[in-house]
């Protein structure tokens, strides 16, 4: 009896194992069929063309993937700089009393920028003017002395001539003539001394006048003025600071005359000679315009093998020195495939477009390149001529 029960128990376990294996296999098959889309409506397997209902594309326009010929550019980054930039420095050593301007302020030629302490220079001018007054007084005295000497000389000359005549008429002695001659010669010597004194006094006056002029010039240096019209770019000093020759105080730039300075590789230098046509882009303002090369610095940077190229910029109040800019140097004509930017759908890092195939639409992954206005370059995924769908715009854009 026990042997029969044991045999039955073994058969039951074997049956359960077979049933479990069969159930597991059935579940796997059902799962595979489900993943293959057998039990799901409106699903297509991999490689099939997705053809949504026609009404889902009513809002879309169509356009053609065009093959266009464009100019390929070499791009050099640069910085907007003023055409001229002036550093204002002091010509004397003095303390700064007032700063009359601030960054961004427009100034005209001759407008005061700084005022320096002038007390010492005013005292120097006062001493120089006193010296000039003394020199002028000495010159006046010399003129008076010359006048007196000439008067004495005239009298001595007349007496000498008279005694000579008297001597000829034997009305005077030889001793009288000698006395008159001595007086005459002495008077003439005093006239020459007076003339020399006047020359010395004139020299003293000239020297004093130069000292006064130098003192006035130095005093004028206490008012530092703009040398040209421009805009205050930087203010490097505050009241109370010591201004000395060689120390920058203020930087003035030409606000309305700007240019882009870019670094161009040595391999493209021959394409950016002065007068060559280029294109300039200011990304912050979404500006792009044609320009010409104004200057090519003939000395390159040996560490980067680049040369500085300068191009003029149009007058635009929105452009400021220090802005980032790009210099686009034309290289050659190339053929590219372009589509409207609105036709490209981005999901994560993947770009796709809807391409019409027969009566349906297929989603194609593409690799995009440069943006050219309202169109974008397609590097791979399209061969040109395809009809694609996009939102907005006109048909056949």
Coordinates of C-alpha atoms in Angstrom, one line a residue:
X1 CA 0.0 0.0 0.0
X2 CA 2.8 2.4 0.9
X3 CA 4.6 1.6 -2.4
X4 CA 1.4 2.5 -4.4
X5 CA 1.2 5.9 -2.6
X6 CA 4.8 6.6 -3.2
X7 CA 4.5 5.8 -6.9
X8 CA 1.4 8.1 -7.2
X9 CA 3.2 10.9 -5.5
X10 CA 6.1 10.7 -8.0
X11 CA 3.7 10.8 -10.9
X12 CA 1.9 13.9 -9.5
X13 CA 5.3 15.8 -9.1
X14 CA 6.3 14.9 -12.7
X15 CA 3.0 16.2 -13.9
X16 CA 3.3 19.4 -12.0
X17 CA 6.8 20.0 -13.5
X18 CA 5.6 19.4 -17.0
X19 CA 2.6 21.8 -16.5
X20 CA 4.9 24.5 -15.1
X21 CA 7.3 24.2 -18.0
X22 CA 4.4 24.4 -20.5
X23 CA 3.0 27.4 -18.8
X24 CA 6.4 29.2 -18.8
X25 CA 6.9 28.5 -22.5
X26 CA 3.4 29.7 -23.3
X27 CA 4.0 33.0 -21.4
X28 CA 7.3 33.6 -23.2
X29 CA 5.7 33.1 -26.6
X30 CA 2.8 35.4 -25.7
X31 CA 5.3 38.1 -24.5
X32 CA 7.3 37.9 -27.8
X33 CA 4.1 38.1 -29.8
X34 CA 3.0 41.2 -27.8
X35 CA 6.4 42.9 -28.3
X36 CA 6.1 42.2 -32.0
X37 CA 2.8 44.1 -32.1
X38 CA 0.6 41.1 -32.8
X39 CA -1.9 42.1 -30.0
X40 CA -1.5 45.9 -30.3
X41 CA -3.4 48.0 -32.8
X42 CA -1.8 50.8 -34.9
X43 CA 1.7 49.5 -34.2
X44 CA 4.3 48.7 -36.9
X45 CA 7.4 46.7 -36.6
X46 CA 10.9 48.1 -37.1
X47 CA 11.7 49.2 -40.7
X48 CA 8.1 49.8 -41.5
X49 CA 7.0 53.2 -42.9
X50 CA 4.9 55.2 -40.4
X51 CA 2.0 56.6 -42.2
X52 CA -0.2 58.7 -39.9
X53 CA -3.7 59.5 -40.8
X54 CA -3.9 62.3 -43.4
X55 CA -5.8 64.6 -41.1
X56 CA -2.9 64.7 -38.6
X57 CA -0.8 66.6 -41.3
X58 CA -3.3 69.3 -42.1
X59 CA -1.4 71.9 -40.1
X60 CA 1.9 71.1 -41.8
X61 CA 3.4 72.8 -44.9
X62 CA 5.8 71.2 -47.3
X63 CA 9.2 72.3 -48.5
X64 CA 12.0 70.8 -50.6
X65 CA 15.4 69.9 -49.4
X66 CA 17.4 72.2 -51.7
X67 CA 20.9 71.7 -53.1
X68 CA 22.5 75.2 -52.9
X69 CA 25.9 76.7 -53.7
X70 CA 27.2 78.8 -50.8
X71 CA 30.5 80.3 -49.9
X72 CA 32.6 78.5 -47.3
X73 CA 34.1 80.8 -44.8
X74 CA 37.1 80.6 -42.4
X75 CA 36.0 81.9 -39.1
X76 CA 38.4 84.0 -36.9
X77 CA 37.3 85.3 -33.5
X78 CA 38.0 88.9 -32.5
X79 CA 37.2 91.8 -30.3
X80 CA 35.6 95.2 -31.1
X81 CA 38.1 98.0 -30.3
X82 CA 38.1 101.8 -30.8
X83 CA 40.0 103.0 -33.8
X84 CA 42.0 105.3 -31.5
X85 CA 42.4 105.0 -27.7
X86 CA 44.1 107.8 -25.8
X87 CA 45.6 107.5 -22.3
X88 CA 45.6 110.8 -20.4
X89 CA 48.5 111.4 -18.0
X90 CA 49.7 114.2 -15.9
X91 CA 52.7 116.3 -16.9
X92 CA 53.5 117.4 -13.3
X93 CA 53.4 115.8 -9.9
X94 CA 50.5 117.0 -7.9
X95 CA 47.5 115.7 -5.8
X96 CA 44.2 115.2 -7.6
X97 CA 41.6 117.7 -6.4
X98 CA 38.7 117.0 -8.7
X99 CA 37.7 114.4 -11.3
X100 CA 35.1 116.0 -13.6
X101 CA 34.2 113.1 -15.8
X102 CA 32.9 109.5 -15.4
X103 CA 33.0 106.4 -17.6
X104 CA 30.7 106.5 -20.6
X105 CA 30.6 110.3 -20.7
X106 CA 31.2 112.0 -24.0
X107 CA 33.7 114.8 -24.1
X108 CA 34.8 117.3 -26.7
X109 CA 38.3 118.6 -27.5
X110 CA 39.5 121.0 -24.7
X111 CA 36.9 119.9 -22.1
X112 CA 38.4 119.8 -18.6
X113 CA 38.8 116.3 -17.2
X114 CA 40.8 116.7 -14.0
X115 CA 41.9 119.5 -11.7
X116 CA 45.2 119.1 -9.7
X117 CA 46.4 120.9 -6.6
X118 CA 47.9 124.3 -7.8
X119 CA 49.0 126.0 -4.6
X120 CA 52.7 125.3 -5.1
X121 CA 52.6 126.3 -8.7
X122 CA 50.7 129.6 -7.9
X123 CA 53.4 130.4 -5.4
X124 CA 56.1 129.7 -8.0
X125 CA 54.3 132.0 -10.5
X126 CA 54.1 134.7 -7.9
X127 CA 57.8 134.5 -7.2
X128 CA 58.6 134.6 -11.0
X129 CA 56.4 137.7 -11.4
X130 CA 58.2 139.4 -8.6
X131 CA 61.5 138.6 -10.2
X132 CA 60.3 140.0 -13.5
X133 CA 59.2 143.2 -11.7
X134 CA 62.7 143.5 -10.2
X135 CA 64.4 142.9 -13.5
X136 CA 62.2 145.5 -15.2
X137 CA 63.1 148.0 -12.5
X138 CA 66.8 147.4 -12.9
X139 CA 66.4 147.9 -16.7
X140 CA 64.7 151.2 -16.1
X141 CA 67.5 152.3 -13.8
X142 CA 70.0 151.3 -16.5
X143 CA 68.1 153.4 -19.0
X144 CA 68.3 156.4 -16.7
X145 CA 72.0 155.8 -16.1
X146 CA 72.6 155.8 -19.9
X147 CA 70.7 159.0 -20.3
X148 CA 72.8 160.7 -17.6
X149 CA 76.0 159.3 -19.0
X150 CA 75.1 160.6 -22.5
X151 CA 74.5 164.0 -21.1
X152 CA 77.9 164.1 -19.3
X153 CA 79.5 162.8 -22.5
X154 CA 78.0 165.5 -24.6
X155 CA 79.3 168.2 -22.2
X156 CA 82.8 166.6 -22.0
X157 CA 82.9 166.4 -25.8
X158 CA 81.9 170.0 -26.2
X159 CA 84.5 171.1 -23.7
X160 CA 87.2 169.0 -25.3
X161 CA 86.5 170.5 -28.8
X162 CA 86.4 174.0 -27.4
X163 CA 89.8 173.6 -25.6
X164 CA 91.3 172.3 -28.8
X165 CA 90.2 175.4 -30.6
X166 CA 91.5 177.6 -27.8
X167 CA 94.8 175.8 -27.9
X168 CA 95.1 176.5 -31.6
X169 CA 94.4 180.2 -30.9
X170 CA 96.9 180.0 -28.0
X171 CA 94.1 180.9 -25.6
X172 CA 94.5 177.6 -23.6
X173 CA 97.4 175.6 -22.4
X174 CA 98.3 172.0 -23.2
X175 CA 97.4 171.1 -19.7
X176 CA 93.9 172.4 -20.2
X177 CA 93.6 170.2 -23.3
X178 CA 94.8 167.1 -21.4
X179 CA 92.2 167.7 -18.6
X180 CA 89.4 168.2 -21.1
X181 CA 90.5 165.1 -23.1
X182 CA 90.5 163.0 -19.9
X183 CA 87.0 164.1 -19.0
X184 CA 85.8 163.4 -22.5
X185 CA 87.3 159.8 -22.5
X186 CA 85.9 159.2 -19.0
X187 CA 82.4 160.3 -20.1
X188 CA 82.5 158.1 -23.2
X189 CA 83.5 155.1 -21.1
X190 CA 80.6 155.7 -18.7
X191 CA 78.2 155.7 -21.7
X192 CA 79.5 152.3 -22.8
X193 CA 79.1 151.0 -19.2
X194 CA 75.6 152.3 -19.2
X195 CA 74.9 150.5 -22.5
X196 CA 76.3 147.3 -21.1
X197 CA 74.2 147.7 -18.0
X198 CA 71.1 148.0 -20.3
X199 CA 72.1 144.8 -22.1
X200 CA 72.5 143.0 -18.8
X201 CA 69.2 144.4 -17.6
X202 CA 67.5 143.2 -20.8
X203 CA 68.9 139.7 -20.4
X204 CA 67.6 139.7 -16.8
X205 CA 64.2 140.8 -18.0
X206 CA 64.1 138.1 -20.7
X207 CA 65.1 135.4 -18.1
X208 CA 62.4 136.6 -15.7
X209 CA 59.8 136.6 -18.5
X210 CA 60.7 133.0 -19.3
X211 CA 60.4 132.0 -15.7
X212 CA 57.0 133.6 -15.6
X213 CA 56.0 131.8 -18.8
X214 CA 57.2 128.5 -17.5
X215 CA 55.3 129.0 -14.2
X216 CA 52.1 129.8 -16.2
X217 CA 52.5 126.7 -18.3
X218 CA 53.1 124.5 -15.3
X219 CA 50.0 126.1 -13.6
X220 CA 48.0 125.3 -16.8
X221 CA 49.0 121.6 -16.4
X222 CA 46.8 121.5 -13.2
X223 CA 43.8 121.6 -15.6
X224 CA 44.0 118.4 -17.6
X225 CA 41.8 118.6 -20.7
X226 CA 40.7 116.3 -23.5
X227 CA 43.0 116.3 -26.4
X228 CA 40.2 115.1 -28.8
X229 CA 36.6 114.4 -29.0
X230 CA 35.6 110.9 -27.6
X231 CA 34.1 108.9 -24.8
X232 CA 35.5 108.2 -21.4
X233 CA 36.4 104.5 -21.4
X234 CA 38.1 104.1 -18.0
X235 CA 38.6 106.4 -15.0
X236 CA 41.8 105.3 -13.2
X237 CA 42.1 108.0 -10.5
X238 CA 40.1 109.4 -7.6
X239 CA 40.3 112.7 -5.7
X240 CA 43.2 112.6 -3.3
X241 CA 45.4 110.4 -5.4
X242 CA 48.8 111.5 -6.5
X243 CA 49.2 112.2 -10.2
X244 CA 52.7 111.8 -11.5
X245 CA 54.1 111.8 -15.1
X246 CA 53.7 108.4 -16.7
X247 CA 50.8 107.3 -14.5
X248 CA 47.5 106.7 -16.6
X249 CA 44.6 108.8 -15.2
X250 CA 41.8 108.5 -17.8
X251 CA 41.4 106.5 -21.0
X252 CA 39.4 108.2 -23.9
X253 CA 38.2 106.2 -26.9
X254 CA 36.7 107.2 -30.2
X255 CA 33.1 106.1 -29.6
X256 CA 31.7 106.4 -33.1
X257 CA 34.7 104.9 -34.9
X258 CA 35.2 101.2 -34.1
X259 CA 36.7 98.2 -35.8
X260 CA 37.1 94.5 -35.3
X261 CA 40.5 93.1 -34.5
X262 CA 40.6 89.4 -35.2
X263 CA 43.4 86.8 -35.1
X264 CA 43.8 85.0 -38.5
X265 CA 45.9 81.9 -39.0
X266 CA 49.0 82.3 -41.1
X267 CA 47.6 80.0 -43.8
X268 CA 44.9 82.5 -44.7
X269 CA 46.9 85.7 -44.5
X270 CA 47.0 86.1 -48.3
X271 CA 43.1 86.2 -48.3
X272 CA 43.0 89.1 -45.8
X273 CA 45.3 91.7 -47.3
X274 CA 44.2 95.3 -47.0
X275 CA 41.2 96.0 -49.2
X276 CA 40.0 92.3 -49.2
X277 CA 36.3 91.8 -48.8
X278 CA 35.2 89.9 -45.7
X279 CA 32.1 89.4 -43.6
X280 CA 31.8 90.5 -39.9
X281 CA 29.3 89.1 -37.4
X282 CA 28.5 90.5 -33.9
X283 CA 26.6 87.6 -32.3
X284 CA 25.4 89.5 -29.2
X285 CA 23.4 91.8 -31.5
X286 CA 22.6 89.3 -34.2
X287 CA 24.3 91.6 -36.7
X288 CA 26.2 90.5 -39.9
X289 CA 27.5 92.7 -42.6
X290 CA 30.1 93.0 -45.3
X291 CA 33.3 94.8 -44.6
X292 CA 36.8 95.3 -46.0
X293 CA 40.2 94.7 -44.4
X294 CA 41.7 98.0 -43.3
X295 CA 45.0 96.8 -41.8
X296 CA 47.0 93.6 -41.5
X297 CA 49.7 93.8 -38.8
X298 CA 52.8 92.5 -40.6
X299 CA 54.2 90.8 -37.5
X300 CA 52.6 87.6 -36.4
X301 CA 52.4 85.9 -33.0
X302 CA 55.0 83.0 -33.0
X303 CA 53.2 81.1 -30.3
X304 CA 49.8 80.9 -32.1
X305 CA 51.0 81.5 -35.7
X306 CA 48.3 84.1 -36.1
X307 CA 48.2 87.7 -37.5
X308 CA 46.0 90.6 -36.3
X309 CA 43.5 91.7 -39.0
X310 CA 41.6 95.0 -38.5
X311 CA 38.3 95.7 -40.3
X312 CA 36.1 98.8 -40.0
X313 CA 32.6 98.6 -38.4
X314 CA 29.6 100.7 -39.3
X315 CA 28.4 103.4 -36.9
X316 CA 25.9 101.7 -34.6
X317 CA 25.1 102.9 -31.1
X318 CA 24.5 99.3 -30.0
X319 CA 28.1 98.3 -30.7
X320 CA 30.5 98.8 -27.8
X321 CA 34.3 98.3 -27.5
X322 CA 35.1 94.9 -26.0
X323 CA 32.2 93.0 -27.7
X324 CA 32.9 89.6 -29.2
X325 CA 32.9 89.4 -33.0
X326 CA 33.7 87.0 -35.8
X327 CA 35.6 87.7 -38.9
X328 CA 34.4 85.4 -41.8
X329 CA 37.0 85.0 -44.6
X330 CA 35.6 83.6 -47.9
X331 CA 37.5 80.5 -49.0
X332 CA 35.6 78.7 -51.8
X333 CA 32.2 77.8 -53.3
X334 CA 30.6 74.6 -52.0
X335 CA 27.3 72.7 -52.6
X336 CA 25.2 72.0 -49.5
X337 CA 21.7 70.6 -48.8
X338 CA 19.5 73.0 -46.8
X339 CA 16.0 72.8 -45.4
X340 CA 13.9 75.3 -43.4
X341 CA 14.9 75.5 -39.8
X342 CA 11.3 74.8 -38.7
X343 CA 11.4 71.5 -40.5
X344 CA 14.0 70.1 -38.1
X345 CA 12.6 68.5 -34.9
X346 CA 15.0 68.0 -32.1
X347 CA 14.4 65.4 -29.4
X348 CA 17.2 65.3 -26.9
X349 CA 20.4 65.3 -29.0
X350 CA 18.7 63.8 -32.1
X351 CA 17.5 65.8 -35.1
X352 CA 14.8 64.4 -37.4
X353 CA 12.7 65.6 -40.3
X354 CA 9.5 64.2 -41.8
X355 CA 10.2 63.1 -45.4
X356 CA 7.4 62.2 -47.8
X357 CA 7.7 58.7 -49.3
X358 CA 4.9 57.8 -51.7
X359 CA 1.7 58.7 -50.0
X360 CA 3.1 58.5 -46.5
X361 CA 5.7 60.2 -44.3
X362 CA 8.8 58.8 -42.8
X363 CA 10.8 60.2 -39.9
X364 CA 14.5 60.4 -40.9
X365 CA 17.3 61.2 -38.5
X366 CA 19.7 63.9 -39.9
X367 CA 22.8 65.7 -38.8
X368 CA 22.6 69.5 -39.0
X369 CA 25.3 72.0 -39.7
X370 CA 25.5 75.7 -40.2
X371 CA 22.4 78.0 -39.8
X372 CA 21.9 80.3 -42.8
X373 CA 19.1 82.7 -42.1
X374 CA 15.8 80.8 -42.1
X375 CA 17.4 77.6 -43.4
X376 CA 19.8 75.1 -42.0
X377 CA 22.5 72.9 -43.5
X378 CA 21.9 69.1 -43.6
X379 CA 25.2 67.2 -43.4
X380 CA 23.8 63.7 -43.6
X381 CA 20.4 62.0 -43.8
X382 CA 19.1 63.7 -47.0
X383 CA 20.4 63.7 -50.6
X384 CA 18.5 66.7 -51.8
X385 CA 15.2 67.0 -53.6
X386 CA 13.1 65.3 -50.9
X387 CA 9.8 66.8 -49.9
X388 CA 9.6 67.5 -46.1
X389 CA 7.0 68.7 -43.7
X390 CA 7.4 71.7 -41.4
X391 CA 5.3 74.1 -39.3
X392 CA 4.6 77.7 -40.5
X393 CA 6.0 79.5 -43.6
X394 CA 5.0 79.1 -47.2
X395 CA 4.6 76.0 -49.3
X396 CA 7.7 74.9 -51.3
X397 CA 10.0 77.2 -49.2

